[in-house]
mmCIF file of C-alpha atoms in Angstrom:
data_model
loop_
_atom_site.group_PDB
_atom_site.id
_atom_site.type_symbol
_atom_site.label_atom_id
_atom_site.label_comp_id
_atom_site.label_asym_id
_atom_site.label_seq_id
_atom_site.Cartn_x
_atom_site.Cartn_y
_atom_site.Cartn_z
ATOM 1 C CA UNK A 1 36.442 52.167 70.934
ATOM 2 C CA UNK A 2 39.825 52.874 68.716
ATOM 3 C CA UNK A 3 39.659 52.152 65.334
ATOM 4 C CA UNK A 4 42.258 52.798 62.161
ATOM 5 C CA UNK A 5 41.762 53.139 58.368
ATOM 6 C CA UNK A 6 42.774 49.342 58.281
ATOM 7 C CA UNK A 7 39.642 48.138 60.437
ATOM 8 C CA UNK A 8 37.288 50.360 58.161
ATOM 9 C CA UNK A 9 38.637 49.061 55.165
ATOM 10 C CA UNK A 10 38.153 45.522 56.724
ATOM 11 C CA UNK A 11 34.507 46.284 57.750
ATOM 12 C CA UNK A 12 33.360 47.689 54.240
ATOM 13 C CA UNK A 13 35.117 44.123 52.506
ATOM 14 C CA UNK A 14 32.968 41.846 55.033
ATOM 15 C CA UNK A 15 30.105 44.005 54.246
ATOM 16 C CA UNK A 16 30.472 43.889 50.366
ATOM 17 C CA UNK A 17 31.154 40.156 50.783
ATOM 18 C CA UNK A 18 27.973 39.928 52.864
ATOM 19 C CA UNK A 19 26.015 41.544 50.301
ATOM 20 C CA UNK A 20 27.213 40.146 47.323
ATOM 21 C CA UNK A 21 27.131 36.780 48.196
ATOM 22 C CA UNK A 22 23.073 36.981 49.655
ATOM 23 C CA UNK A 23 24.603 36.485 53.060
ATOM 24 C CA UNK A 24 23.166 39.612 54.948
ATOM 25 C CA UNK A 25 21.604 38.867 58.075
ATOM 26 C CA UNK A 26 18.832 40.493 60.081
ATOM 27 C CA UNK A 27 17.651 42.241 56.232
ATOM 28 C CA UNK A 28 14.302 43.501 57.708
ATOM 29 C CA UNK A 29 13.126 45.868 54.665
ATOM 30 C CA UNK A 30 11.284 44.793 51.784
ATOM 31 C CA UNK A 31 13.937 46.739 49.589
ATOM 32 C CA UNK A 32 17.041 45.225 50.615
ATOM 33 C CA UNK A 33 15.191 41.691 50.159
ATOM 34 C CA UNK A 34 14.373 42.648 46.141
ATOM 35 C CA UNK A 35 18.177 43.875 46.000
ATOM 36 C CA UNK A 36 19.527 41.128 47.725
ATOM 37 C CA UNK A 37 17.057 39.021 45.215
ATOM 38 C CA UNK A 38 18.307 41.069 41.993
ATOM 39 C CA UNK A 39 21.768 39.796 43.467
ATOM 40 C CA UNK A 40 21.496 36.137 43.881
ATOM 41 C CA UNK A 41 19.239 36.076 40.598
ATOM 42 C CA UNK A 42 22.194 37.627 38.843
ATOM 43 C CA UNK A 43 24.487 35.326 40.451
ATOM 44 C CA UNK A 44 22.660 32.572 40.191
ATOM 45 C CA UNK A 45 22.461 32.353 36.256
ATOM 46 C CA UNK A 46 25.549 31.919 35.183
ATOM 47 C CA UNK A 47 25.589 28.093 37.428
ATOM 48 C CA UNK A 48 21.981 27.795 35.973
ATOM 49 C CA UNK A 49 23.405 27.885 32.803
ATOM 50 C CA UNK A 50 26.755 25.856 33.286
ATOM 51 C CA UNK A 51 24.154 22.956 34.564
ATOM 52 C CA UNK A 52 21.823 23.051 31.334
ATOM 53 C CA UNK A 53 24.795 22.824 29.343
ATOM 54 C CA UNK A 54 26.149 19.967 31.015
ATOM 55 C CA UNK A 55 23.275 18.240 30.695
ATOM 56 C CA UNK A 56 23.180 18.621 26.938
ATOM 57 C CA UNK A 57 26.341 17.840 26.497
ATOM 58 C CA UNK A 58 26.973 14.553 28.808
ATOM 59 C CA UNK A 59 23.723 13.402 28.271
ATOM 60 C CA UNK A 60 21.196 12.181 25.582
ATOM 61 C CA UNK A 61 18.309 14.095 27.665
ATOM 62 C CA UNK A 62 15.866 16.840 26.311
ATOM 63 C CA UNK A 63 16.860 20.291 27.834
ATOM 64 C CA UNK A 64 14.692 23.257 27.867
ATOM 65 C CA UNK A 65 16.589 25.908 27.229
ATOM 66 C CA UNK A 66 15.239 28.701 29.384
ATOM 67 C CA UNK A 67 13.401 28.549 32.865
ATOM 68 C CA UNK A 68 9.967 27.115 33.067
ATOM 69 C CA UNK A 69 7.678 29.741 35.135
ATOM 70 C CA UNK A 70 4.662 28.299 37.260
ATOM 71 C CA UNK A 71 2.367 30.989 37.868
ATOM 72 C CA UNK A 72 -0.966 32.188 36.385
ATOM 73 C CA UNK A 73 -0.179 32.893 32.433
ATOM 74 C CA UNK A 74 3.151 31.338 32.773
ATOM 75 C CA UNK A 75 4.613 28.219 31.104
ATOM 76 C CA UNK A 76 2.467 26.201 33.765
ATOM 77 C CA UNK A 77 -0.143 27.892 33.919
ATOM 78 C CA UNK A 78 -0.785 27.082 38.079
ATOM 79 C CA UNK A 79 -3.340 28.874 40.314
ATOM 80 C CA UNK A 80 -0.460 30.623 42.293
ATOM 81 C CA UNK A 81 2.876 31.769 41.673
ATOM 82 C CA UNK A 82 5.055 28.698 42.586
ATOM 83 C CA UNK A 83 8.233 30.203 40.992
ATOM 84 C CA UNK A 84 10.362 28.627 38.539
ATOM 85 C CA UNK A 85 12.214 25.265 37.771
ATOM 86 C CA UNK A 86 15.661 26.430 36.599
ATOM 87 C CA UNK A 87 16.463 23.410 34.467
ATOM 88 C CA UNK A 88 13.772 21.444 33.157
ATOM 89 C CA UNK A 89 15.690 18.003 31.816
ATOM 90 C CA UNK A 90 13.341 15.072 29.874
ATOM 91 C CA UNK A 91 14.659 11.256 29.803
ATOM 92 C CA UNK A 92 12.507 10.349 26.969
ATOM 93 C CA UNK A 93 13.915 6.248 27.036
ATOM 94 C CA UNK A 94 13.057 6.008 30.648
ATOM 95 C CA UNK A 95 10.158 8.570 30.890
ATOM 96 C CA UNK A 96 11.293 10.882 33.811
ATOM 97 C CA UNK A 97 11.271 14.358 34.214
ATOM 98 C CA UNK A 98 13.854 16.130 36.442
ATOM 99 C CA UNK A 99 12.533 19.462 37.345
ATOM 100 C CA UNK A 100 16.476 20.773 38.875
ATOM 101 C CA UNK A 101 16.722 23.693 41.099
ATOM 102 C CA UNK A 102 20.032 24.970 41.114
ATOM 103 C CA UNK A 103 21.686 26.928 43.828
ATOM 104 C CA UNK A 104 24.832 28.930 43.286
ATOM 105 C CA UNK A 105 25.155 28.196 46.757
ATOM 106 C CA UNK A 106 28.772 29.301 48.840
ATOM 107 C CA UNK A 107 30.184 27.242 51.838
ATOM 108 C CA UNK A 108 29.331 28.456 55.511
ATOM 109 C CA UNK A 109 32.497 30.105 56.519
ATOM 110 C CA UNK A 110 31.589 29.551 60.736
ATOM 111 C CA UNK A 111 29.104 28.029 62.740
ATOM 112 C CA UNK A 112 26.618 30.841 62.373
ATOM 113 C CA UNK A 113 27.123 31.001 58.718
ATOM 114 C CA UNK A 114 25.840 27.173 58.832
ATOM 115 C CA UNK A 115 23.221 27.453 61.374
ATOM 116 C CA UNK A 116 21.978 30.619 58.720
ATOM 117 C CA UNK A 117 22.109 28.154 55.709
ATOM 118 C CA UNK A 118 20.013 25.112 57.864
ATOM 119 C CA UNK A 119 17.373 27.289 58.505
ATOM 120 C CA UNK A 120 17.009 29.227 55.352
ATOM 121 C CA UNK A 121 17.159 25.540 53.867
ATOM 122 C CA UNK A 122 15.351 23.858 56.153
ATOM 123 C CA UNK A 123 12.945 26.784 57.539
ATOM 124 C CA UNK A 124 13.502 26.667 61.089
ATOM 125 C CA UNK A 125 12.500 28.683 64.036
ATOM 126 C CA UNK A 126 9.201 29.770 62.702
ATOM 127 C CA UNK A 127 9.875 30.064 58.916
ATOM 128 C CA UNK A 128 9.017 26.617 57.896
ATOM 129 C CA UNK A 129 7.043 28.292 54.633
ATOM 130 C CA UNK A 130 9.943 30.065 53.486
ATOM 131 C CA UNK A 131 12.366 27.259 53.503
ATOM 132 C CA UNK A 132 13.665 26.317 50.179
ATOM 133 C CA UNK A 133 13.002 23.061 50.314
ATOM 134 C CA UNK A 134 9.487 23.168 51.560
ATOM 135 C CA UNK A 135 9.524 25.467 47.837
ATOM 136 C CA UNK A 136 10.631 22.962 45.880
ATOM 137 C CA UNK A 137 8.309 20.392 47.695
ATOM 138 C CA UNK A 138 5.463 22.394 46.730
ATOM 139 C CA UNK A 139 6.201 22.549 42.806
ATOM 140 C CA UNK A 140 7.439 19.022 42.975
ATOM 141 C CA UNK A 141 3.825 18.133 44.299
ATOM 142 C CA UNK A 142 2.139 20.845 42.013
ATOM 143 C CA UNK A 143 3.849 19.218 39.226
ATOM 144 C CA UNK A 144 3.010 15.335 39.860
ATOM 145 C CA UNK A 145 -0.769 16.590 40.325
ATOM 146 C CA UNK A 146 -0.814 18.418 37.105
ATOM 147 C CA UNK A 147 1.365 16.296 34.430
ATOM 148 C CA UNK A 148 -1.050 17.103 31.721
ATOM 149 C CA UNK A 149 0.577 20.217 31.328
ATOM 150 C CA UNK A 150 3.655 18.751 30.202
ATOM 151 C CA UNK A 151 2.448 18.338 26.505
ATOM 152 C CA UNK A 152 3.479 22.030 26.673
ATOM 153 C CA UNK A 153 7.040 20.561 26.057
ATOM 154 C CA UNK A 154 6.335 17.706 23.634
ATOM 155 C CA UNK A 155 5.688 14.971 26.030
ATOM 156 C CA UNK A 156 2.469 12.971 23.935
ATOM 157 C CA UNK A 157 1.664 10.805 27.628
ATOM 158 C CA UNK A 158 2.927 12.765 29.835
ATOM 159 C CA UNK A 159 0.937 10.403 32.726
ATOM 160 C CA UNK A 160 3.336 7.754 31.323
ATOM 161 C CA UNK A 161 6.842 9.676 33.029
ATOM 162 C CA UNK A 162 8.027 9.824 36.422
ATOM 163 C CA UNK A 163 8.888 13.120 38.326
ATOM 164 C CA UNK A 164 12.059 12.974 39.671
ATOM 165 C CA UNK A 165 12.910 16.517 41.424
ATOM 166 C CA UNK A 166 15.956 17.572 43.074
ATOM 167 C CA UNK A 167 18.037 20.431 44.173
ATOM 168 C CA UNK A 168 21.658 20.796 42.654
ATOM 169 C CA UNK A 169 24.165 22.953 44.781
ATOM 170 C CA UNK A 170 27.478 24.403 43.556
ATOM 171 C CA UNK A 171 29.039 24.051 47.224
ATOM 172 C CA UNK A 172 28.546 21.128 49.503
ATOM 173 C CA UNK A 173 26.157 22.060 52.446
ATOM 174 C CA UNK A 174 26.037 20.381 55.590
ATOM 175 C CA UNK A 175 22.509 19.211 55.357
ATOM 176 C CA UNK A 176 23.302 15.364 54.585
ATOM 177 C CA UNK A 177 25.332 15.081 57.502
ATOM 178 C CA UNK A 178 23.092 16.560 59.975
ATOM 179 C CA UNK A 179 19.723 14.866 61.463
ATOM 180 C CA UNK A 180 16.866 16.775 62.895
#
């Protein structure tokens, strides 16, 4: 194999882009998974944020400002660690909560990129539990069973709203146009 300074220089950008972006594949070791975590988290927040102030100001909807934990001792107090809803938004007229999980999410680039993205959305080839979305299906159906424990956040009946969850994206990703 013949290589230059140019194809080393090429390699080390697609492998900071790789790693900065959450887009490493084959990450097999528990530590590159918490620093790969520690980078989406940080990149994450600032869209998280952007979203929660859109809502306040283009809407006359409640906003809690910071991100509501659902764990044992946390803002829902829940019998396992379900994560977090990154924007919790309350229509008070209509009585429906949005529970919005935002994800800072970029465009596939290639094919493999987008096959990546399906199943780290969708959980295929064996990894069905760690899909995102069967996540958020799991707090959304936490959440509907255990509405009392929105009084937390000022809601007097809160058997009286609707849950309404969804998942926001900053890129469009392919999922709508594809069928199982």
């Amino acid at each position: 194999y013949y290589f230059g300074f140019r194809h080393l220089m090429m390699y080390i950008d697609n492998l900071y882009f790789l790693l900065f972006t959450g887009k490493l594949p084959e990450r097999n070791s528990a530590e590159m998974n918490s620093w790969i975590g520690s980078i989406l988290d940080k990149k994450g927040k600032p869209y998280r944020d952007s979203v929660k102030e859109w809502f306040k100001a283009n809407t006359g909807f409640a906003v809690v400002d910071h991100e509501v934990t659902m764990k044992p001792g946390g803002h829902f107090d829940a019998d396992k660690d379900y994560g977090d809803i990154d924007v919790l938004i309350i229509d008070h007229p209509n009585k429906i909560i949005y529970p919005v999980e935002c994800k800072n999410s970029i465009g596939a680039r290639n094919i493999h990129e987008m096959k990546s993205e399906m199943d780290m959305y969708l959980g295929r080839e064996g990894n069905e539990k760690n899909a995102k979305i069967a996540k958020h299906v799991e707090r959304d159906k936490w959440l509907k069973a255990n509405k009392q424990q929105l009084t937390k956040f000022g809601i007097q009946n809160p058997d009286e709203y609707e849950i309404k969850s969804f998942i926001l994206t900053a890129d469009e990703i392919p999922l709508s146009y594809l069928k199982k």
